[in-house]
Amino acid sequence: MSNEEEARIIEKAKAGDKEAIRQLVDEYAPVIFRFSYNICRHQDRAEHATQETFLSILKKLHQFDNRSKFSTWLYTIVSNHCLMLARSEKTRRHMSLDDDENSVPEIAVEHWENDPEASVERADLKAHLDDAIDKLAPEYKVIFVLRDIEGLSTEEVSNITNLSVPAVNTRLHRARAFLRSELTPIFKEHDHE
């Protein structure tokens, strides 16, 4: 949907137009669910975070003032719900990255290309990546998912998380370094096969 069309639908939704609200839900539910799933790593928790996000959106839609993109505003709300959900799960353990800078050199996390011959290996590596991402503390996971999976800019992530750009970069660096340290043995194992 175009920016003008989105703005028109948002204004109608603010006025209580049920069809406009349905259009916003239809447009953004898949994005919010995918993001929630990437943070929560669990279907039920992702569905819960998505539902809570839309309840918040309906209550707070009148507060949206078009100064930021609507999607940025949505990511802010869903990030807060995912972080609250993660903090409420006291039994889960996450790796703390605040204590050490991790000396693994900086390299980009890349998406794997479609290669039919390597699909089994990619599935195995993806499972290892999912496990490693799941070990990240929620505040690092949110930054990593927004920046490296959702593909948002550092400035957008800064606006969504209400962190400075340097703080976003620090958390992203630590998350990437942790993931590299978790995945390096797996890649070495695959190289020897």
XYZ file of N, CA, C and O in Angstrom:
772
model
N 0.855 -1.174 0.000
C 0.000 0.000 0.000
C 0.896 1.230 0.000
O 1.943 1.244 0.622
N 0.478 2.270 -0.716
C 1.263 3.494 -0.818
C 1.191 4.277 0.497
O 0.295 4.059 1.318
N 2.120 5.215 0.668
C 2.124 6.041 1.878
C 0.842 6.849 2.008
O 0.302 7.001 3.108
N 0.350 7.377 0.865
C -0.880 8.168 0.895
C -2.078 7.305 1.275
O -2.914 7.708 2.080
N -2.131 6.116 0.691
C -3.230 5.200 0.997
C -3.174 4.776 2.474
O -4.196 4.744 3.158
N -1.976 4.482 2.944
C -1.805 4.102 4.346
C -2.265 5.232 5.263
O -2.985 4.996 6.239
N -1.864 6.473 4.967
C -2.247 7.628 5.792
C -3.771 7.786 5.812
O -4.366 8.063 6.864
N -4.406 7.580 4.660
C -5.864 7.692 4.573
C -6.539 6.612 5.421
O -7.484 6.883 6.171
N -6.032 5.382 5.334
C -6.597 4.264 6.094
C -6.394 4.492 7.599
O -7.292 4.234 8.403
N -5.227 4.999 7.982
C -4.954 5.262 9.401
C -5.931 6.301 9.937
O -6.474 6.148 11.041
N -6.167 7.352 9.173
C -7.116 8.389 9.619
C -8.522 7.812 9.774
O -9.228 8.122 10.732
N -8.928 6.957 8.836
C -10.246 6.308 8.950
C -10.293 5.404 10.188
O -11.289 5.370 10.905
N -9.195 4.652 10.412
C -9.137 3.752 11.573
C -9.208 4.548 12.875
O -9.877 4.140 13.819
N -8.545 5.697 12.912
C -8.599 6.560 14.098
C -10.034 6.994 14.389
O -10.406 7.170 15.546
N -10.816 7.164 13.315
C -12.216 7.586 13.462
C -13.130 6.408 13.792
O -14.345 6.588 13.913
N -12.557 5.205 13.904
C -13.351 4.039 14.284
C -13.867 3.208 13.127
O -14.657 2.288 13.336
N -13.425 3.476 11.912
C -13.854 2.724 10.730
C -13.339 1.283 10.831
O -12.138 1.030 10.766
N -14.262 0.330 11.005
C -13.877 -1.078 11.201
C -13.185 -1.671 9.970
O -12.270 -2.478 10.104
N -13.592 -1.288 8.788
C -12.962 -1.786 7.564
C -11.508 -1.296 7.486
O -10.613 -2.043 7.097
N -11.269 -0.045 7.856
C -9.909 0.492 7.846
C -9.037 -0.242 8.871
O -7.881 -0.559 8.586
N -9.600 -0.512 10.025
C -8.869 -1.275 11.049
C -8.525 -2.660 10.527
O -7.395 -3.136 10.675
N -9.486 -3.314 9.866
C -9.233 -4.641 9.294
C -8.123 -4.577 8.249
O -7.258 -5.456 8.184
N -8.105 -3.517 7.428
C -7.056 -3.372 6.415
C -5.674 -3.244 7.065
O -4.711 -3.840 6.570
N -5.591 -2.484 8.147
C -4.307 -2.353 8.840
C -3.868 -3.691 9.429
O -2.692 -4.060 9.349
N -4.818 -4.404 10.017
C -4.499 -5.725 10.584
C -4.036 -6.664 9.474
O -3.000 -7.331 9.606
N -4.772 -6.703 8.367
C -4.395 -7.587 7.250
C -3.012 -7.242 6.701
O -2.235 -8.134 6.353
N -2.722 -5.960 6.620
C -1.452 -5.505 6.054
C -0.273 -5.822 6.977
O 0.773 -6.270 6.523
N -0.450 -5.597 8.276
C 0.691 -5.662 9.181
C 0.767 -6.902 10.059
O 1.809 -7.153 10.668
N -0.286 -7.702 10.145
C -0.247 -8.900 10.991
C 0.895 -9.846 10.608
O 1.623 -10.317 11.501
N 1.106 -10.125 9.311
C 2.215 -11.037 8.979
C 3.585 -10.487 9.389
O 4.435 -11.223 9.863
N 3.784 -9.187 9.222
C 5.058 -8.558 9.584
C 5.273 -8.634 11.096
O 6.352 -9.006 11.567
N 4.228 -8.299 11.849
C 4.329 -8.308 13.308
C 4.520 -9.727 13.823
O 5.342 -9.975 14.699
N 3.798 -10.682 13.255
C 3.960 -12.067 13.701
C 5.377 -12.564 13.400
O 6.017 -13.175 14.251
N 5.890 -12.295 12.189
C 7.240 -12.756 11.816
C 8.271 -12.168 12.777
O 9.144 -12.875 13.281
N 8.159 -10.875 13.038
C 9.093 -10.227 13.956
C 8.964 -10.829 15.361
O 9.958 -11.154 15.992
N 7.731 -10.982 15.833
C 7.497 -11.562 17.161
C 8.085 -12.963 17.244
O 8.710 -13.326 18.249
N 7.885 -13.747 16.200
C 8.411 -15.109 16.204
C 9.942 -15.101 16.252
O 10.557 -15.891 16.972
N 10.553 -14.192 15.504
C 12.017 -14.116 15.508
C 12.567 -13.713 16.870
O 13.679 -14.094 17.227
N 11.789 -12.956 17.644
C 12.219 -12.576 18.987
C 11.870 -13.673 19.990
O 12.700 -14.110 20.770
N 10.626 -14.127 19.969
C 10.137 -15.087 20.975
C 10.595 -16.509 20.715
O 10.682 -17.311 21.640
N 10.806 -16.858 19.440
C 11.250 -18.198 19.019
C 10.263 -19.290 19.424
O 10.638 -20.429 19.623
N 9.004 -18.931 19.547
C 7.988 -19.895 19.958
C 6.648 -19.428 19.401
O 6.271 -18.270 19.584
N 5.928 -20.330 18.760
C 4.661 -19.998 18.087
C 3.644 -19.349 19.027
O 3.093 -18.300 18.714
N 3.391 -19.957 20.177
C 2.373 -19.424 21.088
C 2.745 -18.042 21.616
O 1.900 -17.154 21.699
N 4.018 -17.857 21.988
C 4.445 -16.554 22.497
C 4.378 -15.501 21.397
O 4.011 -14.353 21.655
N 4.722 -15.886 20.175
C 4.660 -14.944 19.049
C 3.213 -14.547 18.766
O 2.917 -13.379 18.510
N 2.309 -15.516 18.819
C 0.885 -15.209 18.619
C 0.375 -14.284 19.722
O -0.360 -13.336 19.457
N 0.802 -14.552 20.970
C 0.400 -13.714 22.098
C 0.921 -12.282 21.909
O 0.181 -11.311 22.089
N 2.208 -12.147 21.551
C 2.800 -10.819 21.353
C 2.109 -10.088 20.204
O 1.867 -8.882 20.278
N 1.758 -10.812 19.149
C 1.060 -10.199 18.011
C -0.311 -9.699 18.438
O -0.693 -8.563 18.129
N -1.041 -10.521 19.167
C -2.366 -10.129 19.632
C -2.279 -8.922 20.566
O -3.054 -7.965 20.437
N -1.337 -8.952 21.506
C -1.158 -7.831 22.432
C -0.765 -6.556 21.684
O -1.200 -5.457 22.043
N 0.049 -6.715 20.648
C 0.452 -5.551 19.849
C -0.758 -4.910 19.191
O -0.922 -3.688 19.235
N -1.629 -5.712 18.602
C -2.803 -5.139 17.942
C -3.778 -4.541 18.946
O -4.408 -3.511 18.651
N -3.888 -5.116 20.129
C -4.722 -4.492 21.163
C -4.155 -3.124 21.544
O -4.904 -2.146 21.679
N -2.846 -3.046 21.683
C -2.204 -1.762 21.992
C -2.393 -0.763 20.864
O -2.647 0.418 21.096
N -2.259 -1.241 19.632
C -2.421 -0.359 18.481
C -3.822 0.243 18.472
O -3.990 1.449 18.262
N -4.825 -0.593 18.719
C -6.202 -0.083 18.713
C -6.419 0.942 19.818
O -7.118 1.937 19.626
N -5.795 0.727 20.980
C -5.947 1.672 22.091
C -5.166 2.959 21.853
O -5.562 4.022 22.317
N -4.017 2.860 21.158
C -3.107 3.999 21.031
C -3.084 4.622 19.641
O -2.291 5.531 19.405
N -3.911 4.145 18.735
C -3.850 4.632 17.354
C -4.012 6.148 17.283
O -3.365 6.807 16.467
N -4.829 6.702 18.159
C -5.023 8.157 18.164
C -3.727 8.905 18.492
O -3.587 10.080 18.179
N -2.744 8.207 19.099
C -1.470 8.835 19.447
C -0.495 8.875 18.267
O 0.497 9.607 18.309
N -0.762 8.089 17.231
C 0.144 8.078 16.083
C -0.012 9.399 15.345
O -1.105 9.784 14.941
N 1.114 10.108 15.171
C 1.048 11.475 14.635
C 1.729 11.647 13.276
O 1.981 12.771 12.850
N 2.080 10.568 12.607
C 2.707 10.606 11.274
C 4.104 11.226 11.262
O 4.634 11.488 10.195
N 4.713 11.460 12.429
C 6.085 11.986 12.427
C 7.087 10.894 12.073
O 8.164 11.177 11.590
N 6.732 9.654 12.340
C 7.566 8.527 11.939
C 6.736 7.656 10.999
O 5.547 7.881 10.814
N 7.398 6.668 10.409
C 6.647 5.735 9.571
C 5.757 4.890 10.474
O 6.114 4.593 11.614
N 4.605 4.494 9.963
C 3.687 3.656 10.734
C 4.366 2.351 11.119
O 4.227 1.882 12.251
N 5.152 1.772 10.206
C 5.830 0.502 10.502
C 6.831 0.678 11.651
O 6.980 -0.212 12.488
N 7.505 1.831 11.728
C 8.434 2.100 12.829
C 7.676 2.132 14.145
O 8.111 1.557 15.154
N 6.522 2.785 14.145
C 5.680 2.857 15.337
C 5.242 1.451 15.763
O 5.280 1.101 16.937
N 4.858 0.620 14.780
C 4.451 -0.761 15.080
C 5.604 -1.567 15.677
O 5.421 -2.294 16.651
N 6.794 -1.454 15.066
C 7.950 -2.179 15.588
C 8.248 -1.767 17.029
O 8.655 -2.585 17.846
N 8.051 -0.483 17.341
C 8.269 -0.014 18.712
C 7.334 -0.733 19.668
O 7.753 -1.231 20.721
N 6.066 -0.807 19.309
C 5.067 -1.445 20.170
C 5.349 -2.940 20.317
O 5.370 -3.474 21.427
N 5.587 -3.624 19.205
C 5.811 -5.076 19.281
C 7.131 -5.377 19.996
O 7.223 -6.358 20.742
N 8.150 -4.538 19.827
C 9.413 -4.740 20.551
C 9.179 -4.670 22.043
O 9.684 -5.509 22.804
N 8.398 -3.670 22.468
C 8.094 -3.543 23.905
C 7.335 -4.761 24.418
O 7.629 -5.264 25.506
N 6.368 -5.259 23.651
C 5.615 -6.448 24.086
C 6.522 -7.674 24.159
O 6.438 -8.453 25.110
N 7.389 -7.838 23.173
C 8.292 -8.995 23.177
C 9.268 -8.920 24.349
O 9.552 -9.934 24.993
N 9.779 -7.718 24.636
C 10.703 -7.574 25.771
C 9.990 -7.838 27.094
O 10.542 -8.505 27.973
N 8.761 -7.331 27.239
C 8.009 -7.584 28.482
C 7.732 -9.072 28.641
O 7.860 -9.623 29.739
N 7.369 -9.737 27.545
C 7.099 -11.166 27.588
C 8.361 -11.931 27.976
O 8.323 -12.830 28.820
N 9.491 -11.553 27.384
C 10.750 -12.238 27.692
C 11.156 -12.027 29.147
O 11.630 -12.951 29.805
N 10.961 -10.819 29.649
C 11.323 -10.541 31.051
C 10.428 -11.292 32.025
O 10.832 -11.584 33.146
N 9.198 -11.593 31.596
C 8.285 -12.313 32.486
C 8.603 -13.811 32.550
O 8.113 -14.519 33.415
N 9.431 -14.282 31.640
C 9.817 -15.699 31.620
C 11.091 -15.875 32.429
O 12.176 -16.007 31.901
N 10.959 -15.888 33.710
C 12.128 -15.928 34.587
C 12.910 -17.241 34.511
O 14.069 -17.289 34.885
N 12.286 -18.302 34.045
C 12.972 -19.593 34.022
C 13.929 -19.715 32.840
O 14.798 -20.568 32.841
N 13.772 -18.864 31.829
C 14.641 -18.957 30.649
C 15.976 -18.290 30.929
O 16.044 -17.275 31.567
N 17.026 -18.881 30.414
C 18.367 -18.327 30.602
C 18.861 -17.777 29.275
O 18.729 -18.407 28.236
N 19.456 -16.602 29.325
C 20.035 -15.982 28.135
C 21.475 -15.611 28.446
O 21.827 -15.340 29.585
N 22.291 -15.550 27.419
C 23.681 -15.177 27.588
C 23.772 -13.673 27.806
O 23.169 -12.897 27.088
N 24.547 -13.241 28.810
C 24.798 -11.823 29.007
C 26.005 -11.437 28.174
O 27.050 -12.085 28.239
N 25.858 -10.380 27.409
C 26.954 -9.935 26.556
C 27.575 -8.652 27.081
O 28.448 -8.078 26.459
N 27.130 -8.188 28.234
C 27.624 -6.921 28.760
C 29.025 -7.039 29.347
O 29.729 -6.051 29.435
N 29.421 -8.227 29.752
C 30.663 -8.375 30.492
C 31.913 -8.395 29.623
O 32.956 -7.954 30.045
N 31.817 -8.915 28.404
C 33.031 -8.949 27.604
C 32.726 -8.532 26.174
O 31.648 -8.731 25.659
N 33.700 -7.917 25.554
C 33.533 -7.381 24.209
C 33.654 -8.466 23.144
O 33.372 -8.220 21.995
N 34.093 -9.648 23.526
C 34.231 -10.756 22.602
C 35.188 -10.389 21.476
O 34.922 -9.479 20.717
N 36.274 -11.097 21.351
C 37.333 -10.707 20.433
C 37.199 -11.301 19.038
O 38.132 -11.266 18.263
N 36.042 -11.835 18.698
C 35.844 -12.391 17.356
C 35.776 -11.236 16.366
O 35.090 -10.251 16.604
N 36.496 -11.296 15.236
C 36.482 -10.178 14.288
C 35.095 -9.948 13.681
O 34.301 -10.874 13.549
N 34.833 -8.713 13.293
C 33.527 -8.316 12.746
C 33.342 -8.863 11.329
O 34.148 -8.596 10.435
N 32.295 -9.667 11.130
C 31.906 -10.087 9.787
C 30.391 -10.065 9.732
O 29.728 -10.266 10.739
N 29.848 -9.816 8.574
C 28.389 -9.718 8.448
C 27.766 -11.099 8.500
O 28.321 -12.063 7.982
N 26.591 -11.174 9.127
C 25.814 -12.406 9.089
C 25.084 -12.401 7.756
O 24.382 -11.460 7.434
N 25.249 -13.426 6.955
C 24.703 -13.436 5.604
C 23.556 -14.424 5.485
O 23.489 -15.414 6.190
N 22.647 -14.115 4.556
C 21.550 -15.035 4.250
C 22.075 -16.064 3.251
O 22.826 -15.733 2.344
N 21.675 -17.321 3.429
C 22.134 -18.361 2.516
C 21.331 -18.323 1.223
O 20.126 -18.104 1.226
N 22.009 -18.536 0.124
C 21.362 -18.570 -1.185
C 20.640 -19.910 -1.366
O 20.963 -20.892 -0.720
N 19.692 -19.938 -2.292
C 19.015 -21.204 -2.609
C 19.947 -22.082 -3.422
O 20.363 -21.712 -4.509
N 20.288 -23.226 -2.890
C 21.164 -24.179 -3.554
C 20.605 -25.567 -3.257
O 20.778 -26.075 -2.160
N 19.906 -26.177 -4.236
C 19.244 -27.456 -3.982
C 20.175 -28.532 -3.424
O 19.763 -29.339 -2.599
N 21.432 -28.539 -3.850
C 22.366 -29.570 -3.395
C 22.719 -29.425 -1.919
O 23.143 -30.373 -1.282
N 22.561 -28.222 -1.382
C 22.989 -27.992 -0.001
C 21.813 -27.749 0.946
O 22.009 -27.272 2.053
N 20.602 -28.110 0.539
C 19.427 -27.784 1.357
C 19.449 -28.454 2.732
O 19.065 -27.845 3.722
N 19.915 -29.687 2.810
C 19.977 -30.372 4.101
C 20.993 -29.683 5.006
O 20.727 -29.434 6.183
N 22.157 -29.346 4.440
C 23.180 -28.668 5.221
C 22.682 -27.292 5.681
O 22.895 -26.896 6.825
N 22.010 -26.560 4.805
C 21.471 -25.248 5.172
C 20.446 -25.380 6.297
O 20.428 -24.562 7.210
N 19.601 -26.396 6.219
C 18.595 -26.594 7.275
C 19.284 -26.841 8.613
O 18.860 -26.315 9.647
N 20.361 -27.632 8.587
C 21.127 -27.900 9.803
C 21.762 -26.616 10.338
O 21.682 -26.316 11.527
N 22.379 -25.844 9.445
C 23.006 -24.595 9.857
C 21.970 -23.593 10.354
O 22.205 -22.881 11.333
N 20.802 -23.559 9.703
C 19.738 -22.655 10.146
C 19.271 -23.039 11.550
O 19.033 -22.172 12.395
N 19.173 -24.333 11.816
C 18.779 -24.789 13.151
C 19.808 -24.339 14.192
O 19.441 -23.884 15.283
N 21.102 -24.415 13.847
C 22.149 -23.950 14.763
C 22.053 -22.437 14.969
O 22.222 -21.948 16.091
N 21.779 -21.694 13.888
C 21.623 -20.242 13.997
C 20.423 -19.906 14.874
O 20.507 -19.037 15.750
N 19.310 -20.597 14.659
C 18.116 -20.370 15.492
C 18.422 -20.623 16.962
O 18.012 -19.846 17.831
N 19.150 -21.706 17.245
C 19.528 -22.014 18.635
C 20.404 -20.913 19.219
O 20.236 -20.513 20.373
N 21.359 -20.433 18.420
C 22.266 -19.379 18.895
C 21.499 -18.082 19.141
O 21.709 -17.412 20.164
N 20.592 -17.718 18.236
C 19.783 -16.504 18.410
C 18.944 -16.624 19.669
O 18.787 -15.661 20.425
N 18.419 -17.811 19.922
C 17.581 -18.029 21.104
C 18.354 -17.806 22.405
O 17.777 -17.468 23.428
N 19.674 -17.977 22.368
C 20.494 -17.777 23.563
C 20.761 -16.302 23.868
O 21.187 -15.968 24.963
N 20.529 -15.436 22.886
C 20.751 -14.010 23.112
C 19.757 -13.471 24.136
O 18.594 -13.857 24.146
N 20.216 -12.567 24.974
C 19.313 -11.866 25.889
C 18.327 -11.055 25.042
O 18.676 -10.596 23.957
N 17.100 -10.883 25.509
C 16.069 -10.220 24.697
C 16.473 -8.856 24.149
O 16.178 -8.542 22.992
N 17.161 -8.045 24.941
C 17.517 -6.706 24.465
C 18.534 -6.742 23.322
O 18.605 -5.815 22.517
N 19.320 -7.818 23.227
C 20.238 -8.000 22.104
C 19.512 -8.644 20.922
O 19.768 -8.328 19.769
N 18.619 -9.559 21.232
C 17.864 -10.249 20.192
C 17.018 -9.255 19.393
O 16.965 -9.308 18.172
N 16.362 -8.321 20.096
C 15.533 -7.323 19.418
C 16.377 -6.515 18.431
O 15.989 -6.319 17.277
N 17.549 -6.060 18.885
C 18.431 -5.263 18.019
C 18.870 -6.091 16.818
O 18.813 -5.627 15.672
N 19.323 -7.324 17.063
C 19.796 -8.184 15.973
C 18.691 -8.452 14.959
O 18.901 -8.342 13.752
N 17.499 -8.798 15.438
C 16.392 -9.120 14.526
C 15.977 -7.895 13.727
O 15.796 -7.977 12.510
N 15.837 -6.750 14.383
C 15.450 -5.537 13.656
C 16.474 -5.180 12.584
O 16.114 -4.857 11.451
N 17.749 -5.249 12.930
C 18.797 -4.792 12.013
C 19.147 -5.841 10.963
O 19.186 -5.545 9.774
N 19.419 -7.075 11.393
C 19.963 -8.072 10.465
C 18.925 -8.997 9.846
O 19.189 -9.592 8.808
N 17.786 -9.148 10.460
C 16.750 -10.009 9.868
C 15.687 -9.160 9.188
O 15.328 -9.400 8.041
N 15.191 -8.126 9.877
C 14.184 -7.245 9.274
C 14.810 -6.256 8.296
O 14.120 -5.699 7.449
N 16.108 -6.012 8.417
C 16.812 -5.148 7.466
C 16.600 -3.655 7.677
O 16.786 -2.866 6.749
N 16.233 -3.255 8.885
C 16.039 -1.836 9.152
C 17.386 -1.148 9.338
O 18.381 -1.781 9.673
N 17.408 0.166 9.131
C 18.644 0.926 9.317
C 18.938 1.090 10.811
O 18.051 0.928 11.653
N 20.181 1.437 11.119
C 20.568 1.659 12.505
C 19.743 2.799 13.108
O 19.329 2.722 14.267
N 19.483 3.834 12.315
C 18.689 4.965 12.797
C 17.260 4.525 13.118
O 16.687 4.946 14.130
N 16.674 3.684 12.261
C 15.324 3.183 12.526
C 15.302 2.347 13.810
O 14.398 2.480 14.631
N 16.311 1.494 13.974
C 16.388 0.664 15.180
C 16.546 1.556 16.412
O 15.922 1.315 17.449
N 17.326 2.607 16.281
C 17.499 3.568 17.372
C 16.162 4.198 17.755
O 15.829 4.292 18.942
N 15.388 4.610 16.768
C 14.071 5.210 17.037
C 13.115 4.209 17.674
O 12.373 4.551 18.589
N 13.123 2.985 17.184
C 12.209 1.953 17.687
C 12.524 1.588 19.129
O 11.632 1.447 19.954
N 13.811 1.445 19.435
C 14.214 0.964 20.756
C 14.480 2.089 21.755
O 14.740 1.821 22.923
N 14.439 3.325 21.261
C 14.705 4.488 22.100
C 16.117 4.441 22.686
O 16.352 4.834 23.822
N 17.050 3.912 21.892
C 18.468 3.868 22.259
C 19.232 4.783 21.313
O 18.798 5.018 20.187
N 20.387 5.260 21.752
C 21.226 6.061 20.865
C 21.798 5.161 19.765
O 21.875 3.928 19.922
N 22.216 5.769 18.662
C 22.835 5.004 17.573
C 24.077 4.261 18.078
O 24.240 3.073 17.773
N 24.963 4.906 18.871
C 26.114 4.150 19.398
C 25.699 2.951 20.265
O 26.329 1.894 20.200
N 24.637 3.101 21.052
C 24.172 1.979 21.888
C 23.646 0.843 21.012
O 23.901 -0.335 21.294
N 22.914 1.188 19.954
C 22.433 0.162 19.017
C 23.621 -0.553 18.392
O 23.665 -1.787 18.334
N 24.615 0.215 17.933
C 25.792 -0.391 17.304
C 26.549 -1.290 18.267
O 27.011 -2.363 17.882
N 26.653 -0.875 19.522
C 27.345 -1.697 20.526
C 26.604 -3.014 20.739
O 27.212 -4.095 20.740
N 25.286 -2.939 20.932
C 24.509 -4.168 21.148
C 24.540 -5.060 19.915
O 24.636 -6.283 20.036
N 24.472 -4.457 18.734
C 24.517 -5.245 17.502
C 25.877 -5.930 17.365
O 25.948 -7.118 17.036
N 26.947 -5.199 17.644
C 28.291 -5.779 17.578
C 28.418 -6.957 18.538
O 28.933 -8.024 18.176
N 27.941 -6.778 19.765
C 28.025 -7.854 20.761
C 27.175 -9.051 20.363
O 27.583 -10.200 20.553
N 25.982 -8.787 19.823
C 25.118 -9.896 19.389
C 25.771 -10.667 18.252
O 25.805 -11.896 18.262
N 26.295 -9.942 17.256
C 26.953 -10.607 16.122
C 28.182 -11.391 16.573
O 28.420 -12.512 16.117
N 28.965 -10.784 17.470
C 30.164 -11.470 17.956
C 29.788 -12.749 18.696
O 30.426 -13.791 18.521
N 28.740 -12.676 19.524
C 28.290 -13.859 20.247
C 27.837 -14.941 19.252
O 28.203 -16.112 19.388
N 27.050 -14.543 18.253
C 26.557 -15.516 17.281
C 27.713 -16.136 16.499
O 27.720 -17.343 16.254
N 28.712 -15.324 16.137
C 29.885 -15.880 15.439
C 30.600 -16.885 16.325
O 31.004 -17.951 15.867
N 30.761 -16.542 17.616
C 31.468 -17.474 18.501
C 30.684 -18.771 18.674
O 31.274 -19.844 18.804
N 29.350 -18.678 18.657
C 28.514 -19.873 18.759
C 28.568 -20.704 17.481
O 28.519 -21.935 17.526
N 28.645 -20.030 16.333
C 28.553 -20.731 15.049
C 29.895 -21.141 14.458
O 29.946 -22.054 13.637
N 30.992 -20.516 14.862
C 32.298 -20.844 14.298
C 32.621 -22.329 14.426
O 33.046 -22.950 13.441
N 32.421 -22.960 15.591
C 32.700 -24.409 15.667
C 31.822 -25.228 14.704
O 32.279 -26.237 14.168
N 30.602 -24.782 14.492
C 29.687 -25.511 13.579
C 30.212 -25.417 12.149
O 30.253 -26.411 11.424
N 30.640 -24.209 11.749
C 31.166 -24.045 10.384
C 32.447 -24.833 10.201
O 32.656 -25.440 9.154
N 33.301 -24.860 11.226
C 34.538 -25.642 11.131
C 34.214 -27.124 11.015
O 34.855 -27.854 10.265
N 33.201 -27.563 11.742
C 32.774 -28.967 11.694
C 32.298 -29.317 10.279
O 32.636 -30.356 9.745
N 31.522 -28.421 9.661
C 31.014 -28.667 8.307
C 32.125 -28.619 7.282
O 32.070 -29.320 6.270
N 33.166 -27.789 7.504
C 34.279 -27.710 6.560
C 35.087 -29.000 6.531
O 35.669 -29.356 5.511
N 35.125 -29.717 7.660
C 35.918 -30.944 7.736
C 35.169 -32.151 7.182
O 35.759 -33.215 7.047
N 33.885 -31.982 6.905
C 33.115 -33.144 6.406
C 33.313 -33.336 4.938
O 33.646 -32.512 4.181
